């Protein structure tokens, strides 16, 4: 029996901070479906620790936040966008608090018990400006936003629904300006592919940490949004700038556990396994230098000494302070037998954040009419060649609002196009599932070894030819067999891996997160140039 097309006014792909914020803003204007591939809270947002950067203190200024962002971005940020996002931040934070978000507070000294927001510090920030909820900021954001969404009758959340591909006018053979008409979605419990249509589709699918073997990201982060937008013909920008977080817990049983930069903000110091500080050789800000510099410093110390990790030491702080400020990090490390109040934490760098993504303006508009992108999936120009810590939650919050305001003031008219049903392969062969898991592991290891913190053209070219072979194999498999979420994610990580490699090969310089030994310095000619890739459809 043919599936009926499910019609909405707004389709939101993803239920992290970007998708939920946008959904709440547009809900008074029409019916919203939030399509999310696992449980509604499962997102990078949910694991955010450090907090949200915003100017809320008298000691701070927009100018200083702008300067720190530009400095971290290594010459590639778009200053107008940086300024807009920084300046709109405080108003969006106030709305989040009104919605029920509980940030950590502290008592104002000599004030008879009056309280103010507690501000944390992270790498590259010249002031304390990170609003946080202890060390579980993201969990608290998801709680507050999901509670607000639950109270909105116009919003339907569809969990375990995997967005496969965007439906566009060009794919249907229309040669006019490309327009997004809807999405094909795998309903995981029935394994059926459903068709959703709406004049507005928001990509809020987050990042792609799972493209790498070691990552701080949860399993959802497979770059689906970038891969879908690329297949649909949208421009994808600056994918070479993958941020490696310097301090992921190093323990054989710990999967992807981040040790927040806020630990260094509160005095934590990086040391070699012999207990010697080393970051002073790399930057005057030592352990709190911008992230690209600290991650490279650790990588180079590990290569020099042959050690498989370094240490992060905060034991000089009082135990009670550590436990109150970092309850989640303390408890999690304790589970692995590490008492962070008494001993240093073994850490390694791991893939953390995608600075590039689907090219948008600051209202989330892509090159495809009706298709918007907000949050980690998007490349607005805020982060440039390296994101300043805690600027991503800020960007998602501000740009979700801007996209919603833009759409409300300039509604996209519904389309008359007839959307065909999904055509499925008709074979399933359990024996072949090994191909999926093998290729998945191979891509992630290849990216870690050849397209990691330090690159060379030769390694990038090797990686490119292997990914091309894997893509051919995956494509064949894709058309022959019934789609599963594992196969869809494999196809997407292969596409994103290819985009990262092609972008890195296009940039003949080292800048921010793109460090290439064949061109060890920045090239002034590339200072304001984005690497942009479009699928020739
Ligand atoms: P996400 O929160 O990742 O949400 C993506 C959503 O899309 C999820 O619901 C996912 O299931 C869904 N999805 C993905 N693909 C599909 C598909 N095909 N179909 C349907 N649904 C799909 N940033 C900061 O600013 N401050 C921090 O302190 C901070 N700490 C971090 C700590 C960790 C461990 C990590 C991993 C990241 C951290 N970041 C931090 C980065 C920040 O959390 C993310 O950039 C941000 O949360 C991204 O929000 P988002 O809404 O764009 O995407
Ligand atoms: C952290 O807490 O170290 C993560 C902050 C970020 O990624 O912005």
PDB file of C-alpha atoms in Angstrom, residues 65-336:
ATOM      1  CA  UNK A  65      34.708  38.668  22.758  1.00  0.00           C
ATOM      2  CA  UNK A  66      34.921  39.646  19.073  1.00  0.00           C
ATOM      3  CA  UNK A  67      38.708  40.008  19.301  1.00  0.00           C
ATOM      4  CA  UNK A  68      39.155  36.604  20.985  1.00  0.00           C
ATOM      5  CA  UNK A  69      36.947  34.927  18.355  1.00  0.00           C
ATOM      6  CA  UNK A  70      38.886  36.531  15.484  1.00  0.00           C
ATOM      7  CA  UNK A  71      42.205  35.616  17.076  1.00  0.00           C
ATOM      8  CA  UNK A  72      41.214  31.951  17.487  1.00  0.00           C
ATOM      9  CA  UNK A  73      39.817  31.887  13.918  1.00  0.00           C
ATOM     10  CA  UNK A  74      43.311  32.619  12.521  1.00  0.00           C
ATOM     11  CA  UNK A  75      42.294  35.265   9.999  1.00  0.00           C
ATOM     12  CA  UNK A  76      39.423  33.391   8.402  1.00  0.00           C
ATOM     13  CA  UNK A  77      36.381  34.543  10.406  1.00  0.00           C
ATOM     14  CA  UNK A  78      33.793  36.829   8.853  1.00  0.00           C
ATOM     15  CA  UNK A  79      33.976  39.821  11.182  1.00  0.00           C
ATOM     16  CA  UNK A  80      30.443  41.056  10.493  1.00  0.00           C
ATOM     17  CA  UNK A  81      29.049  37.664  11.450  1.00  0.00           C
ATOM     18  CA  UNK A  82      31.262  37.425  14.531  1.00  0.00           C
ATOM     19  CA  UNK A  83      30.041  40.832  15.697  1.00  0.00           C
ATOM     20  CA  UNK A  84      26.361  40.032  15.092  1.00  0.00           C
ATOM     21  CA  UNK A  85      26.477  36.692  16.916  1.00  0.00           C
ATOM     22  CA  UNK A  86      28.452  38.095  19.858  1.00  0.00           C
ATOM     23  CA  UNK A  87      26.136  41.111  20.197  1.00  0.00           C
ATOM     24  CA  UNK A  88      22.887  39.119  19.943  1.00  0.00           C
ATOM     25  CA  UNK A  89      24.132  36.482  22.420  1.00  0.00           C
ATOM     26  CA  UNK A  90      23.057  38.075  25.711  1.00  0.00           C
ATOM     27  CA  UNK A  91      19.423  38.544  24.581  1.00  0.00           C
ATOM     28  CA  UNK A  92      19.194  34.901  23.479  1.00  0.00           C
ATOM     29  CA  UNK A  93      20.715  33.757  26.787  1.00  0.00           C
ATOM     30  CA  UNK A  94      18.083  35.795  28.650  1.00  0.00           C
ATOM     31  CA  UNK A  95      15.348  34.015  26.633  1.00  0.00           C
ATOM     32  CA  UNK A  96      16.873  30.636  27.471  1.00  0.00           C
ATOM     33  CA  UNK A  97      16.825  31.501  31.170  1.00  0.00           C
ATOM     34  CA  UNK A  98      13.171  32.645  30.863  1.00  0.00           C
ATOM     35  CA  UNK A  99      12.413  29.276  29.303  1.00  0.00           C
ATOM     36  CA  UNK A 100      13.715  27.495  32.417  1.00  0.00           C
ATOM     37  CA  UNK A 101      17.465  26.982  31.851  1.00  0.00           C
ATOM     38  CA  UNK A 102      19.323  26.949  35.176  1.00  0.00           C
ATOM     39  CA  UNK A 103      22.884  28.214  34.901  1.00  0.00           C
ATOM     40  CA  UNK A 104      25.260  27.894  37.869  1.00  0.00           C
ATOM     41  CA  UNK A 105      25.406  30.951  40.099  1.00  0.00           C
ATOM     42  CA  UNK A 106      27.781  32.181  42.765  1.00  0.00           C
ATOM     43  CA  UNK A 107      27.451  34.463  45.735  1.00  0.00           C
ATOM     44  CA  UNK A 108      28.631  38.013  45.065  1.00  0.00           C
ATOM     45  CA  UNK A 109      31.424  38.750  47.548  1.00  0.00           C
ATOM     46  CA  UNK A 110      30.456  41.229  50.330  1.00  0.00           C
ATOM     47  CA  UNK A 111      26.816  41.451  49.140  1.00  0.00           C
ATOM     48  CA  UNK A 112      24.761  39.912  51.938  1.00  0.00           C
ATOM     49  CA  UNK A 113      24.038  36.770  49.961  1.00  0.00           C
ATOM     50  CA  UNK A 114      23.129  38.301  46.574  1.00  0.00           C
ATOM     51  CA  UNK A 115      23.898  35.982  43.650  1.00  0.00           C
ATOM     52  CA  UNK A 116      25.133  36.327  40.065  1.00  0.00           C
ATOM     53  CA  UNK A 117      25.875  33.986  37.159  1.00  0.00           C
ATOM     54  CA  UNK A 118      29.096  32.055  37.714  1.00  0.00           C
ATOM     55  CA  UNK A 119      31.402  32.599  34.741  1.00  0.00           C
ATOM     56  CA  UNK A 120      33.942  29.998  33.660  1.00  0.00           C
ATOM     57  CA  UNK A 121      37.108  30.461  31.609  1.00  0.00           C
ATOM     58  CA  UNK A 122      38.357  28.444  28.643  1.00  0.00           C
ATOM     59  CA  UNK A 123      41.207  28.478  26.136  1.00  0.00           C
ATOM     60  CA  UNK A 124      41.575  31.629  24.029  1.00  0.00           C
ATOM     61  CA  UNK A 125      39.178  33.749  26.145  1.00  0.00           C
ATOM     62  CA  UNK A 126      40.690  36.899  27.635  1.00  0.00           C
ATOM     63  CA  UNK A 127      37.905  37.122  30.258  1.00  0.00           C
ATOM     64  CA  UNK A 128      35.705  34.854  32.325  1.00  0.00           C
ATOM     65  CA  UNK A 129      32.578  34.669  30.137  1.00  0.00           C
ATOM     66  CA  UNK A 130      31.362  31.055  29.981  1.00  0.00           C
ATOM     67  CA  UNK A 131      27.886  30.502  31.425  1.00  0.00           C
ATOM     68  CA  UNK A 132      27.569  26.923  32.569  1.00  0.00           C
ATOM     69  CA  UNK A 133      25.521  24.459  34.592  1.00  0.00           C
ATOM     70  CA  UNK A 134      28.385  22.919  36.589  1.00  0.00           C
ATOM     71  CA  UNK A 135      30.019  20.565  34.037  1.00  0.00           C
ATOM     72  CA  UNK A 136      26.765  19.298  32.497  1.00  0.00           C
ATOM     73  CA  UNK A 137      25.624  22.417  30.642  1.00  0.00           C
ATOM     74  CA  UNK A 138      24.336  20.545  27.599  1.00  0.00           C
ATOM     75  CA  UNK A 139      22.211  18.138  29.613  1.00  0.00           C
ATOM     76  CA  UNK A 140      20.527  21.107  31.306  1.00  0.00           C
ATOM     77  CA  UNK A 141      19.975  22.858  27.941  1.00  0.00           C
ATOM     78  CA  UNK A 142      18.293  19.765  26.512  1.00  0.00           C
ATOM     79  CA  UNK A 143      16.153  19.380  29.622  1.00  0.00           C
ATOM     80  CA  UNK A 144      14.954  22.989  29.474  1.00  0.00           C
ATOM     81  CA  UNK A 145      14.321  23.038  25.701  1.00  0.00           C
ATOM     82  CA  UNK A 146      12.605  19.639  25.585  1.00  0.00           C
ATOM     83  CA  UNK A 147      10.302  20.664  28.456  1.00  0.00           C
ATOM     84  CA  UNK A 148       9.332  23.809  26.532  1.00  0.00           C
ATOM     85  CA  UNK A 149       8.780  21.796  23.325  1.00  0.00           C
ATOM     86  CA  UNK A 150       6.553  19.305  25.183  1.00  0.00           C
ATOM     87  CA  UNK A 151       4.263  22.183  26.118  1.00  0.00           C
ATOM     88  CA  UNK A 152       3.785  23.221  22.466  1.00  0.00           C
ATOM     89  CA  UNK A 153       0.781  21.551  20.792  1.00  0.00           C
ATOM     90  CA  UNK A 154       2.060  22.529  17.330  1.00  0.00           C
ATOM     91  CA  UNK A 155       5.275  20.494  17.635  1.00  0.00           C
ATOM     92  CA  UNK A 156       5.461  16.746  17.036  1.00  0.00           C
ATOM     93  CA  UNK A 157       8.725  14.950  17.853  1.00  0.00           C
ATOM     94  CA  UNK A 158       9.395  11.803  15.834  1.00  0.00           C
ATOM     95  CA  UNK A 159      12.136   9.760  17.520  1.00  0.00           C
ATOM     96  CA  UNK A 160      14.011   6.914  15.808  1.00  0.00           C
ATOM     97  CA  UNK A 161      13.291   8.553  12.458  1.00  0.00           C
ATOM     98  CA  UNK A 162      16.386   8.765  10.262  1.00  0.00           C
ATOM     99  CA  UNK A 163      16.447  11.463   7.562  1.00  0.00           C
ATOM    100  CA  UNK A 164      17.908   9.800   4.450  1.00  0.00           C
ATOM    101  CA  UNK A 165      17.848  12.421   1.727  1.00  0.00           C
ATOM    102  CA  UNK A 166      16.414  15.810   0.862  1.00  0.00           C
ATOM    103  CA  UNK A 167      13.820  15.938  -1.890  1.00  0.00           C
ATOM    104  CA  UNK A 168      14.622  18.810  -4.243  1.00  0.00           C
ATOM    105  CA  UNK A 169      13.101  20.259  -7.401  1.00  0.00           C
ATOM    106  CA  UNK A 170      16.322  19.602  -9.337  1.00  0.00           C
ATOM    107  CA  UNK A 171      16.311  15.917  -8.400  1.00  0.00           C
ATOM    108  CA  UNK A 172      12.742  15.799  -9.754  1.00  0.00           C
ATOM    109  CA  UNK A 173      13.998  17.187 -13.085  1.00  0.00           C
ATOM    110  CA  UNK A 174      13.042  20.859 -12.694  1.00  0.00           C
ATOM    111  CA  UNK A 175      15.778  23.024 -14.187  1.00  0.00           C
ATOM    112  CA  UNK A 176      14.778  26.244 -12.403  1.00  0.00           C
ATOM    113  CA  UNK A 177      16.303  27.434  -9.140  1.00  0.00           C
ATOM    114  CA  UNK A 178      16.838  24.438  -6.868  1.00  0.00           C
ATOM    115  CA  UNK A 179      14.244  24.225  -4.117  1.00  0.00           C
ATOM    116  CA  UNK A 180      13.833  21.867  -1.167  1.00  0.00           C
ATOM    117  CA  UNK A 181      10.458  20.124  -1.062  1.00  0.00           C
ATOM    118  CA  UNK A 182      10.812  17.639   1.760  1.00  0.00           C
ATOM    119  CA  UNK A 183      12.721  14.654   3.094  1.00  0.00           C
ATOM    120  CA  UNK A 184      12.717  10.866   2.815  1.00  0.00           C
ATOM    121  CA  UNK A 185      12.864   9.377   6.298  1.00  0.00           C
ATOM    122  CA  UNK A 186      13.543   5.821   7.509  1.00  0.00           C
ATOM    123  CA  UNK A 187      11.165   4.906  10.311  1.00  0.00           C
ATOM    124  CA  UNK A 188      13.484   2.625  12.229  1.00  0.00           C
ATOM    125  CA  UNK A 189      10.884   0.508  14.036  1.00  0.00           C
ATOM    126  CA  UNK A 190       9.059  -0.508  10.832  1.00  0.00           C
ATOM    127  CA  UNK A 191      12.050  -0.155   8.447  1.00  0.00           C
ATOM    128  CA  UNK A 192       9.729   1.735   6.080  1.00  0.00           C
ATOM    129  CA  UNK A 193      10.772   4.865   4.247  1.00  0.00           C
ATOM    130  CA  UNK A 194       8.256   7.682   4.705  1.00  0.00           C
ATOM    131  CA  UNK A 195       7.908  10.873   2.698  1.00  0.00           C
ATOM    132  CA  UNK A 196       7.660  14.208   4.513  1.00  0.00           C
ATOM    133  CA  UNK A 197       7.002  17.507   2.783  1.00  0.00           C
ATOM    134  CA  UNK A 198       7.098  21.153   3.894  1.00  0.00           C
ATOM    135  CA  UNK A 199       8.025  24.511   2.346  1.00  0.00           C
ATOM    136  CA  UNK A 200      10.736  24.917   4.987  1.00  0.00           C
ATOM    137  CA  UNK A 201      13.296  22.272   5.967  1.00  0.00           C
ATOM    138  CA  UNK A 202      15.880  23.009   8.669  1.00  0.00           C
ATOM    139  CA  UNK A 203      19.050  20.947   8.861  1.00  0.00           C
ATOM    140  CA  UNK A 204      20.082  20.859  12.528  1.00  0.00           C
ATOM    141  CA  UNK A 205      21.828  17.504  12.393  1.00  0.00           C
ATOM    142  CA  UNK A 206      25.064  18.506  14.162  1.00  0.00           C
ATOM    143  CA  UNK A 207      28.621  17.468  13.385  1.00  0.00           C
ATOM    144  CA  UNK A 208      30.726  14.566  12.154  1.00  0.00           C
ATOM    145  CA  UNK A 209      33.102  13.452  14.939  1.00  0.00           C
ATOM    146  CA  UNK A 210      32.394   9.781  14.129  1.00  0.00           C
ATOM    147  CA  UNK A 211      34.302  10.157  10.866  1.00  0.00           C
ATOM    148  CA  UNK A 212      37.393   9.760  13.089  1.00  0.00           C
ATOM    149  CA  UNK A 213      38.456   6.745  15.135  1.00  0.00           C
ATOM    150  CA  UNK A 214      38.809   8.770  18.333  1.00  0.00           C
ATOM    151  CA  UNK A 215      36.227  11.419  19.091  1.00  0.00           C
ATOM    152  CA  UNK A 216      34.479  13.176  21.956  1.00  0.00           C
ATOM    153  CA  UNK A 217      31.204  12.964  20.019  1.00  0.00           C
ATOM    154  CA  UNK A 218      28.327  10.542  20.654  1.00  0.00           C
ATOM    155  CA  UNK A 219      27.281   8.010  17.986  1.00  0.00           C
ATOM    156  CA  UNK A 220      24.766  10.353  16.309  1.00  0.00           C
ATOM    157  CA  UNK A 221      27.564  12.564  14.928  1.00  0.00           C
ATOM    158  CA  UNK A 222      27.964  11.021  11.467  1.00  0.00           C
ATOM    159  CA  UNK A 223      27.770  14.166   9.336  1.00  0.00           C
ATOM    160  CA  UNK A 224      24.366  13.230   7.866  1.00  0.00           C
ATOM    161  CA  UNK A 225      23.288  16.849   7.295  1.00  0.00           C
ATOM    162  CA  UNK A 226      26.422  17.840   5.391  1.00  0.00           C
ATOM    163  CA  UNK A 227      26.212  14.666   3.281  1.00  0.00           C
ATOM    164  CA  UNK A 228      22.504  15.203   2.494  1.00  0.00           C
ATOM    165  CA  UNK A 229      22.995  18.877   1.607  1.00  0.00           C
ATOM    166  CA  UNK A 230      25.989  18.035  -0.592  1.00  0.00           C
ATOM    167  CA  UNK A 231      24.021  15.352  -2.452  1.00  0.00           C
ATOM    168  CA  UNK A 232      21.221  17.882  -2.932  1.00  0.00           C
ATOM    169  CA  UNK A 233      23.592  20.405  -4.559  1.00  0.00           C
ATOM    170  CA  UNK A 234      24.176  22.904  -1.703  1.00  0.00           C
ATOM    171  CA  UNK A 235      27.630  24.430  -1.225  1.00  0.00           C
ATOM    172  CA  UNK A 236      29.738  22.948   1.569  1.00  0.00           C
ATOM    173  CA  UNK A 237      32.546  25.104   2.981  1.00  0.00           C
ATOM    174  CA  UNK A 238      35.769  24.808   5.015  1.00  0.00           C
ATOM    175  CA  UNK A 239      35.462  21.111   5.870  1.00  0.00           C
ATOM    176  CA  UNK A 240      39.252  20.838   6.366  1.00  0.00           C
ATOM    177  CA  UNK A 241      38.875  22.621   9.712  1.00  0.00           C
ATOM    178  CA  UNK A 242      38.101  19.729  12.043  1.00  0.00           C
ATOM    179  CA  UNK A 243      38.746  20.721  15.633  1.00  0.00           C
ATOM    180  CA  UNK A 244      40.537  18.207  17.852  1.00  0.00           C
ATOM    181  CA  UNK A 245      39.818  18.721  21.538  1.00  0.00           C
ATOM    182  CA  UNK A 246      43.055  18.439  23.503  1.00  0.00           C
ATOM    183  CA  UNK A 247      41.682  16.511  26.464  1.00  0.00           C
ATOM    184  CA  UNK A 248      39.614  13.374  25.967  1.00  0.00           C
ATOM    185  CA  UNK A 249      39.927  10.832  28.807  1.00  0.00           C
ATOM    186  CA  UNK A 250      42.482   8.137  27.947  1.00  0.00           C
ATOM    187  CA  UNK A 251      41.304   4.826  29.371  1.00  0.00           C
ATOM    188  CA  UNK A 252      40.751   1.510  27.566  1.00  0.00           C
ATOM    189  CA  UNK A 253      37.144   1.289  28.791  1.00  0.00           C
ATOM    190  CA  UNK A 254      36.120   4.960  28.434  1.00  0.00           C
ATOM    191  CA  UNK A 255      34.336   5.711  25.164  1.00  0.00           C
ATOM    192  CA  UNK A 256      34.449   9.350  24.033  1.00  0.00           C
ATOM    193  CA  UNK A 257      34.528  11.001  27.451  1.00  0.00           C
ATOM    194  CA  UNK A 258      35.556  14.658  27.338  1.00  0.00           C
ATOM    195  CA  UNK A 259      37.467  16.358  30.137  1.00  0.00           C
ATOM    196  CA  UNK A 260      36.294  19.942  29.786  1.00  0.00           C
ATOM    197  CA  UNK A 261      38.597  22.805  28.923  1.00  0.00           C
ATOM    198  CA  UNK A 262      37.028  24.470  31.966  1.00  0.00           C
ATOM    199  CA  UNK A 263      39.295  22.200  34.047  1.00  0.00           C
ATOM    200  CA  UNK A 264      42.255  24.080  32.570  1.00  0.00           C
ATOM    201  CA  UNK A 265      40.252  27.303  33.059  1.00  0.00           C
ATOM    202  CA  UNK A 266      40.237  26.546  36.792  1.00  0.00           C
ATOM    203  CA  UNK A 267      43.996  25.966  36.886  1.00  0.00           C
ATOM    204  CA  UNK A 268      44.444  22.444  35.434  1.00  0.00           C
ATOM    205  CA  UNK A 269      47.887  22.061  33.866  1.00  0.00           C
ATOM    206  CA  UNK A 270      49.033  19.765  31.053  1.00  0.00           C
ATOM    207  CA  UNK A 271      52.109  17.659  31.805  1.00  0.00           C
ATOM    208  CA  UNK A 272      54.084  14.877  30.166  1.00  0.00           C
ATOM    209  CA  UNK A 273      53.764  11.406  31.665  1.00  0.00           C
ATOM    210  CA  UNK A 274      56.930  12.226  33.632  1.00  0.00           C
ATOM    211  CA  UNK A 275      54.995  15.103  35.241  1.00  0.00           C
ATOM    212  CA  UNK A 276      56.777  17.957  33.417  1.00  0.00           C
ATOM    213  CA  UNK A 277      54.818  20.968  32.092  1.00  0.00           C
ATOM    214  CA  UNK A 278      55.407  21.480  28.356  1.00  0.00           C
ATOM    215  CA  UNK A 279      52.862  23.912  26.884  1.00  0.00           C
ATOM    216  CA  UNK A 280      55.079  26.943  27.657  1.00  0.00           C
ATOM    217  CA  UNK A 281      57.266  25.811  24.706  1.00  0.00           C
ATOM    218  CA  UNK A 282      54.310  26.328  22.373  1.00  0.00           C
ATOM    219  CA  UNK A 283      52.365  29.471  23.402  1.00  0.00           C
ATOM    220  CA  UNK A 284      52.502  32.183  26.088  1.00  0.00           C
ATOM    221  CA  UNK A 285      48.975  31.191  27.243  1.00  0.00           C
ATOM    222  CA  UNK A 286      50.368  27.706  27.972  1.00  0.00           C
ATOM    223  CA  UNK A 287      47.609  25.146  28.763  1.00  0.00           C
ATOM    224  CA  UNK A 288      44.943  27.769  27.933  1.00  0.00           C
ATOM    225  CA  UNK A 289      46.200  28.653  24.447  1.00  0.00           C
ATOM    226  CA  UNK A 290      43.681  28.279  21.564  1.00  0.00           C
ATOM    227  CA  UNK A 291      42.668  24.679  21.047  1.00  0.00           C
ATOM    228  CA  UNK A 292      44.479  24.033  17.749  1.00  0.00           C
ATOM    229  CA  UNK A 293      47.774  25.007  19.358  1.00  0.00           C
ATOM    230  CA  UNK A 294      47.262  22.913  22.512  1.00  0.00           C
ATOM    231  CA  UNK A 295      46.130  19.831  20.532  1.00  0.00           C
ATOM    232  CA  UNK A 296      49.189  20.104  18.253  1.00  0.00           C
ATOM    233  CA  UNK A 297      51.482  20.604  21.256  1.00  0.00           C
ATOM    234  CA  UNK A 298      50.148  17.377  22.828  1.00  0.00           C
ATOM    235  CA  UNK A 299      50.413  15.499  19.522  1.00  0.00           C
ATOM    236  CA  UNK A 300      54.008  16.598  19.120  1.00  0.00           C
ATOM    237  CA  UNK A 301      54.935  15.716  22.746  1.00  0.00           C
ATOM    238  CA  UNK A 302      53.380  12.253  22.319  1.00  0.00           C
ATOM    239  CA  UNK A 303      55.252  11.698  19.041  1.00  0.00           C
ATOM    240  CA  UNK A 304      58.524  12.958  20.562  1.00  0.00           C
ATOM    241  CA  UNK A 305      58.321  10.734  23.655  1.00  0.00           C
ATOM    242  CA  UNK A 306      56.424   7.762  22.204  1.00  0.00           C
ATOM    243  CA  UNK A 307      53.896   8.062  25.054  1.00  0.00           C
ATOM    244  CA  UNK A 308      50.276   7.212  24.262  1.00  0.00           C
ATOM    245  CA  UNK A 309      48.831  10.053  26.366  1.00  0.00           C
ATOM    246  CA  UNK A 310      49.699  13.103  28.462  1.00  0.00           C
ATOM    247  CA  UNK A 311      48.433  14.202  31.878  1.00  0.00           C
ATOM    248  CA  UNK A 312      46.051  16.919  33.041  1.00  0.00           C
ATOM    249  CA  UNK A 313      46.683  17.869  36.641  1.00  0.00           C
ATOM    250  CA  UNK A 314      44.258  19.848  38.818  1.00  0.00           C
ATOM    251  CA  UNK A 315      45.222  18.239  42.146  1.00  0.00           C
ATOM    252  CA  UNK A 316      46.529  21.541  43.526  1.00  0.00           C
ATOM    253  CA  UNK A 317      42.931  22.806  43.844  1.00  0.00           C
ATOM    254  CA  UNK A 318      40.947  21.920  47.004  1.00  0.00           C
ATOM    255  CA  UNK A 319      39.109  18.590  46.631  1.00  0.00           C
ATOM    256  CA  UNK A 320      35.766  20.133  47.626  1.00  0.00           C
ATOM    257  CA  UNK A 321      36.056  22.790  44.901  1.00  0.00           C
ATOM    258  CA  UNK A 322      36.871  20.161  42.258  1.00  0.00           C
ATOM    259  CA  UNK A 323      33.946  17.944  43.258  1.00  0.00           C
ATOM    260  CA  UNK A 324      31.456  20.833  43.331  1.00  0.00           C
ATOM    261  CA  UNK A 325      32.618  22.475  40.101  1.00  0.00           C
ATOM    262  CA  UNK A 326      33.151  19.255  38.087  1.00  0.00           C
ATOM    263  CA  UNK A 327      30.812  16.641  39.587  1.00  0.00           C
ATOM    264  CA  UNK A 328      30.342  14.707  36.336  1.00  0.00           C
ATOM    265  CA  UNK A 329      34.036  14.603  35.412  1.00  0.00           C
ATOM    266  CA  UNK A 330      34.947  13.641  38.978  1.00  0.00           C
ATOM    267  CA  UNK A 331      32.340  10.853  39.175  1.00  0.00           C
ATOM    268  CA  UNK A 332      33.075   9.490  35.693  1.00  0.00           C
ATOM    269  CA  UNK A 333      36.852   9.379  36.230  1.00  0.00           C
ATOM    270  CA  UNK A 334      36.272   7.703  39.598  1.00  0.00           C
ATOM    271  CA  UNK A 335      34.339   4.936  37.808  1.00  0.00           C
ATOM    272  CA  UNK A 336      37.559   4.208  35.932  1.00  0.00           C
TER     273      UNK A 336
END
